[in-house]
Amino acid sequence: RPKNLLPPRQLYIGEQDRPFAESIAAVYGGRRDASPVRELGPKFDFLADTCFLPNLDPLKLLNLLLLRTVQPTKSAAVVVTMRDEGPSILEWIASYQAMGVEGIFVYTNDNADGSDELLELLALAGVITLIKNSMIVGTNPQKKAYQHAVHLLHELREYRWVLFLDGDEFLVIDQRFDYRLDRFIQHVEDTFPHSLPGAVIFPWDWRLSDLAFDRADGLLFERYPHSVPDRSVKSLTRLSAVLGMCEVHIPTLDPSAAIVDSALNAINVEVAWDSNEKSREGGAISHFWGKSFEEFAIKRRRGELLFLPDNSMLREFRHYFEWIVQPSVENYRPAPPVLLQRTKQTIHQLEEIPGVEAACNKVQMNFRALSQQIQTESKLREIYDEMRSNVNSVIE
């Protein structure tokens, strides 16, 4: 080899290829990162803009094929992106533990509500795996996290099925399966013993806000017992059939893998995206989008600070009052008491972990401070009073 040529590694492997080359080496060597708290830096930001169906070059394809050789030994995991979700973190984690989810992988970015300390305690106690995601401004944290999980998070391959969700999305499995995801998965695998689907889509159950300004105490399911069906979906994904999660709500699958609804009826991807209501026979995802106005203001701040080119996570104050339905007897859909009780019991167990209860109290204080900061900077109360009066005239 001529002396003026770069070494082979530098010549053939670019910066965006390097994580996949290192992943391949780790799979061959039987190595994986087992630390409960990890860092995911800006060098991985390119994942947010890469859809691996058209971009599966030989190195990425080899990595994916090697990951598929890992034999899963567990049923289900959930991958979630969280930012400033502190007050509801224990409820979210407890609800998934209560329904039989074995692995919880939490990606965070730039928490301002003090929830990092709480999440680290839970990670060190073995409850979750925490991945702190830092990015250059303009990077979509959700797409980056999901793509990283599929292609570079080796221990996720221990699970046959994975839910990809946000921190305000709570799956509720149907009563037939005792509200347990593991029993629903067993139903799927029994129904398709020879050709498993690549994904099961669950529709959103849009939880209705009471349009209060202040955040109230209590669990989300207790605060918001009303809901209406929504067209959007999220997916329970069979990991060995996935090429990528660049579409966030629905995975990019092997061409041979089918998508089914929660009743296990096969549908094509166009139907999955259309505006028609999807089956909730097997369950639905309660989406707590609005909550109180001060909680919405924090959600809105998250979208503003991302500075995404497509403004996909930017919300206006008017949306809080426009994307509503009046709570009524007809749309009263409280959480199943059994599931609620299981969640409360699990929350109590989590609170017994040393330091967790104190960290939760600190989150509550930080939430109030962050809310007060936003109220001062944006004259939040004035905005609320003006918009709320207009909504009253419409509702009445």
Coordinates of C-alpha atoms in Angstrom, one line a residue:
R1 CA 0.0 0.0 0.0
P2 CA 1.5 3.4 -1.0
K3 CA 2.6 5.4 2.1
N4 CA 0.5 8.5 1.2
L5 CA -2.8 6.6 1.5
L6 CA -4.8 6.7 4.8
P7 CA -5.1 3.6 6.9
P8 CA -8.0 1.3 5.6
R9 CA -10.2 2.2 8.6
Q10 CA -10.0 5.9 7.9
L11 CA -10.2 5.5 4.2
Y12 CA -13.4 3.5 4.1
I13 CA -15.3 4.4 7.3
G14 CA -16.8 7.9 7.6
E15 CA -18.0 9.5 10.8
Q16 CA -21.6 8.4 10.2
D17 CA -20.4 4.8 9.5
R18 CA -18.2 4.5 12.6
P19 CA -21.1 3.8 15.1
F20 CA -22.2 0.9 12.9
A21 CA -18.7 -0.5 12.5
E22 CA -18.3 -0.4 16.3
S23 CA -21.7 -2.0 16.7
I24 CA -20.7 -4.8 14.4
A25 CA -17.5 -5.4 16.3
A26 CA -19.4 -5.4 19.6
V27 CA -21.9 -8.0 18.2
Y28 CA -19.0 -10.2 17.0
G29 CA -17.2 -9.9 20.3
G30 CA -20.4 -10.5 22.4
R31 CA -20.0 -7.1 24.1
R32 CA -22.7 -4.6 25.0
D33 CA -23.0 -1.6 27.2
A34 CA -24.6 -2.7 30.4
S35 CA -24.4 0.6 32.3
P36 CA -27.8 1.8 33.6
V37 CA -27.1 5.5 32.7
R38 CA -25.6 6.4 29.3
E39 CA -24.8 9.4 27.2
L40 CA -25.9 9.8 23.5
G41 CA -24.0 12.7 22.1
P42 CA -24.4 15.0 19.0
K43 CA -22.3 12.7 16.8
F44 CA -25.4 10.5 16.6
D45 CA -27.7 13.4 15.4
F46 CA -27.6 12.2 11.9
L47 CA -29.8 9.3 12.9
A48 CA -32.7 11.7 13.1
D49 CA -32.5 12.5 9.4
T50 CA -31.8 9.0 8.2
C51 CA -34.6 6.6 7.1
F52 CA -32.9 3.3 6.8
L53 CA -35.1 1.8 4.1
P54 CA -33.4 3.9 1.3
N55 CA -30.2 4.3 3.3
L56 CA -29.4 0.7 4.2
D57 CA -25.9 0.6 2.8
P58 CA -23.8 -2.6 3.2
L59 CA -22.4 -1.6 6.6
K60 CA -25.8 -0.6 8.1
L61 CA -27.4 -3.7 6.6
L62 CA -24.7 -6.0 8.0
N63 CA -25.2 -4.4 11.5
L64 CA -28.9 -5.0 11.3
L65 CA -28.5 -8.6 10.1
L66 CA -26.1 -9.3 12.9
L67 CA -28.4 -7.8 15.6
R68 CA -31.1 -10.1 14.3
T69 CA -29.0 -13.1 15.2
V70 CA -29.4 -12.2 18.9
Q71 CA -32.1 -14.6 20.2
P72 CA -34.6 -12.7 22.3
T73 CA -35.5 -14.2 25.7
K74 CA -38.1 -11.7 26.9
S75 CA -41.5 -10.7 25.7
A76 CA -41.9 -6.9 25.6
A77 CA -40.0 -3.6 26.2
V78 CA -41.0 0.0 25.8
V79 CA -38.8 2.8 24.4
V80 CA -39.9 6.3 25.5
T81 CA -38.7 9.9 24.9
M82 CA -39.2 12.2 27.8
R83 CA -38.5 15.9 28.5
D84 CA -39.9 17.8 31.5
E85 CA -42.4 15.0 32.3
G86 CA -41.3 14.9 35.9
P87 CA -44.7 15.0 37.8
S88 CA -46.1 12.0 35.9
I89 CA -42.9 9.9 35.5
L90 CA -43.7 7.4 38.3
E91 CA -47.2 6.9 37.0
W92 CA -46.0 6.3 33.5
I93 CA -43.3 3.8 34.5
A94 CA -45.6 2.1 37.0
S95 CA -48.4 1.7 34.5
Y96 CA -46.2 -0.3 32.1
Q97 CA -44.7 -2.4 34.9
A98 CA -48.2 -3.2 36.0
M99 CA -49.1 -4.4 32.5
G100 CA -46.2 -6.8 32.3
V101 CA -43.6 -4.8 30.4
E102 CA -40.1 -6.2 31.3
G103 CA -37.8 -3.5 29.9
I104 CA -38.1 0.3 30.0
F105 CA -35.6 2.4 28.0
V106 CA -36.0 6.1 28.7
Y107 CA -34.3 8.7 26.3
T108 CA -34.3 12.2 27.8
N109 CA -33.0 15.6 26.5
D110 CA -32.4 18.9 28.3
N111 CA -34.7 18.3 31.3
A112 CA -35.4 21.6 33.1
D113 CA -37.7 20.2 35.8
G114 CA -35.2 18.3 37.8
S115 CA -36.3 14.9 36.7
D116 CA -32.8 13.7 35.7
E117 CA -32.1 13.0 39.4
L118 CA -35.3 10.9 39.7
L119 CA -34.6 9.0 36.5
E120 CA -31.0 8.3 37.5
L121 CA -32.2 6.8 40.8
L122 CA -34.6 4.6 39.0
A123 CA -31.9 3.5 36.6
L124 CA -29.4 2.7 39.3
A125 CA -32.1 0.6 41.0
G126 CA -32.5 -1.4 37.8
V127 CA -36.1 -0.1 37.1
I128 CA -35.1 1.6 33.8
T129 CA -32.2 2.1 31.4
L130 CA -31.6 5.9 31.1
I131 CA -30.1 7.4 27.9
K132 CA -29.3 11.1 28.1
N133 CA -29.6 12.5 24.6
S134 CA -27.7 15.7 23.9
M135 CA -28.1 17.3 20.4
I136 CA -27.3 20.2 18.2
V137 CA -30.3 22.7 17.9
G138 CA -32.6 21.6 15.1
T139 CA -32.3 17.9 15.7
N140 CA -35.5 15.9 16.2
P141 CA -34.9 14.0 19.6
Q142 CA -37.6 11.5 19.1
K143 CA -36.5 10.3 15.7
K144 CA -32.9 10.2 16.8
A145 CA -33.8 8.1 19.9
Y146 CA -36.0 5.7 18.1
Q147 CA -33.5 5.1 15.3
H148 CA -30.7 4.7 17.8
A149 CA -32.8 2.1 19.7
V150 CA -33.5 0.0 16.6
H151 CA -29.9 0.0 15.2
L152 CA -27.5 0.6 18.0
L153 CA -29.1 -0.4 21.3
H154 CA -28.0 -4.0 21.6
E155 CA -29.8 -5.0 24.7
L156 CA -33.1 -4.1 23.1
R157 CA -32.7 -7.2 21.1
E158 CA -33.4 -9.3 24.2
Y159 CA -37.1 -8.5 23.6
R160 CA -39.3 -9.8 20.9
W161 CA -41.7 -6.8 20.8
V162 CA -41.1 -3.1 21.5
L163 CA -43.5 -0.2 22.0
F164 CA -42.2 3.2 20.8
L165 CA -44.0 5.9 22.7
D166 CA -43.9 9.4 24.2
G167 CA -44.1 10.2 27.9
D168 CA -47.8 11.2 27.7
E169 CA -49.0 8.0 26.1
F170 CA -50.4 5.2 28.2
L171 CA -51.4 1.9 26.5
V172 CA -54.4 0.3 28.0
I173 CA -54.8 -3.4 26.9
D174 CA -58.3 -4.8 26.7
Q175 CA -59.9 -6.5 29.7
R176 CA -59.9 -9.9 27.8
F177 CA -56.2 -10.0 28.4
D178 CA -56.4 -8.8 32.0
Y179 CA -55.0 -5.5 30.9
R180 CA -51.6 -7.1 30.4
L181 CA -49.4 -6.6 27.4
D182 CA -47.6 -9.9 27.8
R183 CA -50.9 -11.8 27.6
F184 CA -51.9 -9.8 24.5
I185 CA -48.6 -10.6 22.9
Q186 CA -49.2 -14.3 23.7
H187 CA -52.5 -13.9 21.9
V188 CA -50.8 -12.5 18.8
E189 CA -48.2 -15.2 18.7
D190 CA -50.8 -17.9 19.2
T191 CA -52.9 -16.4 16.4
F192 CA -50.0 -16.3 13.9
P193 CA -47.8 -19.3 14.9
H194 CA -46.0 -19.5 11.5
S195 CA -46.0 -15.9 10.2
L196 CA -46.0 -13.2 12.8
P197 CA -47.0 -9.7 11.9
G198 CA -44.3 -7.0 12.0
A199 CA -46.4 -4.5 13.9
V200 CA -49.7 -4.1 15.8
I201 CA -51.1 -0.6 15.7
F202 CA -53.1 0.8 18.6
P203 CA -55.2 3.9 18.1
W204 CA -55.0 7.0 20.3
D205 CA -57.6 7.6 22.9
W206 CA -57.5 11.4 23.2
R207 CA -57.9 12.3 26.8
L208 CA -60.0 15.4 27.3
S209 CA -58.7 18.3 29.4
D210 CA -61.0 20.2 31.8
L211 CA -59.3 23.4 30.7
A212 CA -58.1 24.3 34.2
F213 CA -55.1 26.6 34.5
D214 CA -53.4 25.0 37.5
R215 CA -52.1 21.5 37.6
A216 CA -54.2 19.4 40.0
D217 CA -52.9 16.6 42.3
G218 CA -53.6 13.0 41.5
L219 CA -52.9 10.5 38.7
L220 CA -53.6 11.5 35.1
F221 CA -56.3 8.9 34.7
E222 CA -58.0 10.3 37.8
R223 CA -57.7 13.8 36.6
Y224 CA -58.9 13.2 33.1
P225 CA -61.6 10.4 32.9
H226 CA -63.1 11.6 29.6
S227 CA -61.8 10.7 26.1
V228 CA -62.7 10.5 22.4
P229 CA -61.3 8.2 19.7
D230 CA -58.5 9.7 17.6
R231 CA -57.2 8.8 14.1
S232 CA -53.5 8.6 15.1
V233 CA -51.8 5.4 16.1
K234 CA -48.6 4.1 17.7
S235 CA -47.1 0.7 17.2
L236 CA -46.2 -2.5 19.0
T237 CA -43.3 -3.6 16.8
R238 CA -41.7 -7.0 16.3
L239 CA -38.1 -6.0 16.4
S240 CA -36.8 -8.6 14.1
A241 CA -39.0 -7.3 11.3
V242 CA -38.0 -3.6 11.5
L243 CA -35.8 -1.7 9.2
G244 CA -36.2 1.6 11.0
M245 CA -38.4 4.0 13.0
C246 CA -38.0 7.1 11.0
E247 CA -41.8 7.5 10.6
V248 CA -42.1 7.4 14.4
H249 CA -45.8 6.3 14.6
I250 CA -45.4 3.3 12.3
P251 CA -42.3 1.3 11.7
T252 CA -40.6 0.7 8.4
L253 CA -40.8 -3.1 8.0
D254 CA -39.4 -5.8 5.9
P255 CA -41.5 -6.1 2.7
S256 CA -42.7 -9.5 3.8
A257 CA -44.0 -8.4 7.3
A258 CA -47.6 -7.4 7.7
I259 CA -49.2 -4.7 9.8
V260 CA -52.3 -5.7 11.8
D261 CA -54.7 -3.6 13.9
S262 CA -55.5 -4.4 17.5
A263 CA -58.2 -6.9 16.4
L264 CA -55.4 -8.6 14.5
N265 CA -56.9 -7.8 11.1
A266 CA -54.3 -7.3 8.4
I267 CA -54.2 -3.7 7.0
N268 CA -51.8 -2.0 4.5
V269 CA -49.6 0.9 5.5
E270 CA -51.9 3.4 3.7
V271 CA -54.8 2.4 5.8
A272 CA -52.7 2.7 8.9
W273 CA -52.0 6.4 8.1
D274 CA -55.5 7.4 6.9
S275 CA -58.1 9.3 8.8
N276 CA -60.5 6.4 9.5
E277 CA -60.9 5.2 13.1
K278 CA -58.8 2.1 13.8
S279 CA -59.9 -0.9 15.8
R280 CA -59.5 -0.7 19.6
E281 CA -60.6 -4.3 20.2
G282 CA -57.3 -5.2 21.7
G283 CA -56.6 -1.9 23.4
A284 CA -55.9 1.8 22.8
I285 CA -53.3 4.4 23.8
S286 CA -54.5 7.1 26.2
H287 CA -52.9 10.3 25.0
F288 CA -52.8 13.0 27.7
W289 CA -52.1 15.8 25.3
G290 CA -53.6 18.9 26.9
K291 CA -53.7 18.4 30.7
S292 CA -53.8 21.8 32.6
F293 CA -52.9 25.0 30.8
E294 CA -49.6 25.4 32.8
E295 CA -48.6 21.9 31.8
F296 CA -49.4 22.7 28.2
A297 CA -47.2 25.8 28.4
I298 CA -44.3 23.6 29.4
K299 CA -45.1 21.2 26.5
R300 CA -45.2 24.2 24.2
R301 CA -41.8 25.4 25.5
R302 CA -40.3 22.0 24.7
G303 CA -41.3 22.4 21.1
E304 CA -40.1 26.0 20.8
L305 CA -36.6 25.2 22.2
L306 CA -36.1 22.4 19.6
F307 CA -36.1 24.9 16.6
L308 CA -37.0 22.1 14.2
P309 CA -36.9 23.2 10.6
D310 CA -40.4 21.7 9.9
N311 CA -41.9 23.0 13.2
S312 CA -43.4 19.5 13.7
M313 CA -43.3 19.9 17.5
L314 CA -44.3 23.5 17.7
R315 CA -47.7 24.2 19.3
E316 CA -49.6 27.5 19.7
F317 CA -51.6 28.5 22.8
R318 CA -54.7 28.4 20.7
H319 CA -54.3 24.7 20.0
Y320 CA -55.0 24.0 23.6
F321 CA -58.5 25.5 23.3
E322 CA -59.1 24.4 19.7
W323 CA -58.2 20.7 19.9
I324 CA -60.9 19.9 22.5
V325 CA -64.2 18.2 22.9
Q326 CA -66.5 19.1 25.8
P327 CA -66.4 16.3 28.5
S328 CA -69.8 14.7 28.8
V329 CA -71.6 11.6 30.0
E330 CA -71.2 10.1 26.5
N331 CA -67.4 10.4 26.5
Y332 CA -66.8 9.4 30.2
R333 CA -64.3 6.6 30.0
P334 CA -62.4 6.2 33.3
A335 CA -59.5 3.9 33.6
P336 CA -60.3 0.3 34.6
P337 CA -60.2 0.2 38.4
V338 CA -58.1 -3.0 38.4
L339 CA -55.4 -1.3 36.3
L340 CA -55.5 1.9 38.4
Q341 CA -55.1 -0.1 41.6
R342 CA -52.1 -2.1 40.1
T343 CA -50.5 1.2 39.0
K344 CA -50.9 2.7 42.5
Q345 CA -49.4 -0.3 44.1
T346 CA -46.4 -0.2 41.8
I347 CA -46.0 3.5 42.4
H348 CA -45.8 2.8 46.1
Q349 CA -43.1 0.2 45.5
L350 CA -41.1 2.6 43.4
E351 CA -41.4 5.3 46.1
E352 CA -39.8 2.9 48.6
I353 CA -36.5 2.9 46.6
P354 CA -34.0 5.0 48.6
G355 CA -34.1 8.6 47.5
V356 CA -37.0 8.3 45.1
E357 CA -39.6 10.0 47.2
A358 CA -37.3 12.9 47.9
A359 CA -36.5 13.2 44.2
C360 CA -40.2 13.3 43.4
N361 CA -40.7 16.1 45.9
K362 CA -37.9 18.0 44.3
V363 CA -39.5 17.5 40.8
Q364 CA -42.7 19.0 42.1
M365 CA -40.9 22.1 43.4
N366 CA -38.9 22.5 40.1
F367 CA -42.1 22.1 38.1
R368 CA -43.7 25.0 40.1
A369 CA -40.6 27.1 39.5
L370 CA -40.5 26.3 35.8
S371 CA -44.2 27.1 35.5
Q372 CA -43.8 30.3 37.4
Q373 CA -40.9 31.3 35.1
I374 CA -43.0 30.7 32.0
Q375 CA -46.0 32.6 33.5
T376 CA -43.8 35.6 34.2
E377 CA -42.1 35.6 30.8
S378 CA -45.2 35.1 28.7
K379 CA -48.0 36.7 30.8
L380 CA -49.5 33.2 30.8
R381 CA -52.5 34.0 33.0
E382 CA -53.6 36.9 30.8
I383 CA -53.4 34.7 27.7
Y384 CA -55.4 32.0 29.5
D385 CA -58.1 34.3 30.7
E386 CA -58.7 35.8 27.3
M387 CA -58.8 32.5 25.4
R388 CA -60.7 30.7 28.1
S389 CA -63.5 33.3 28.0
N390 CA -63.9 32.8 24.2
V391 CA -64.1 29.0 24.7
N392 CA -66.8 29.4 27.4
S393 CA -69.0 31.3 24.9
V394 CA -68.6 28.5 22.4
I395 CA -69.3 25.7 24.8
E396 CA -72.2 27.4 26.5

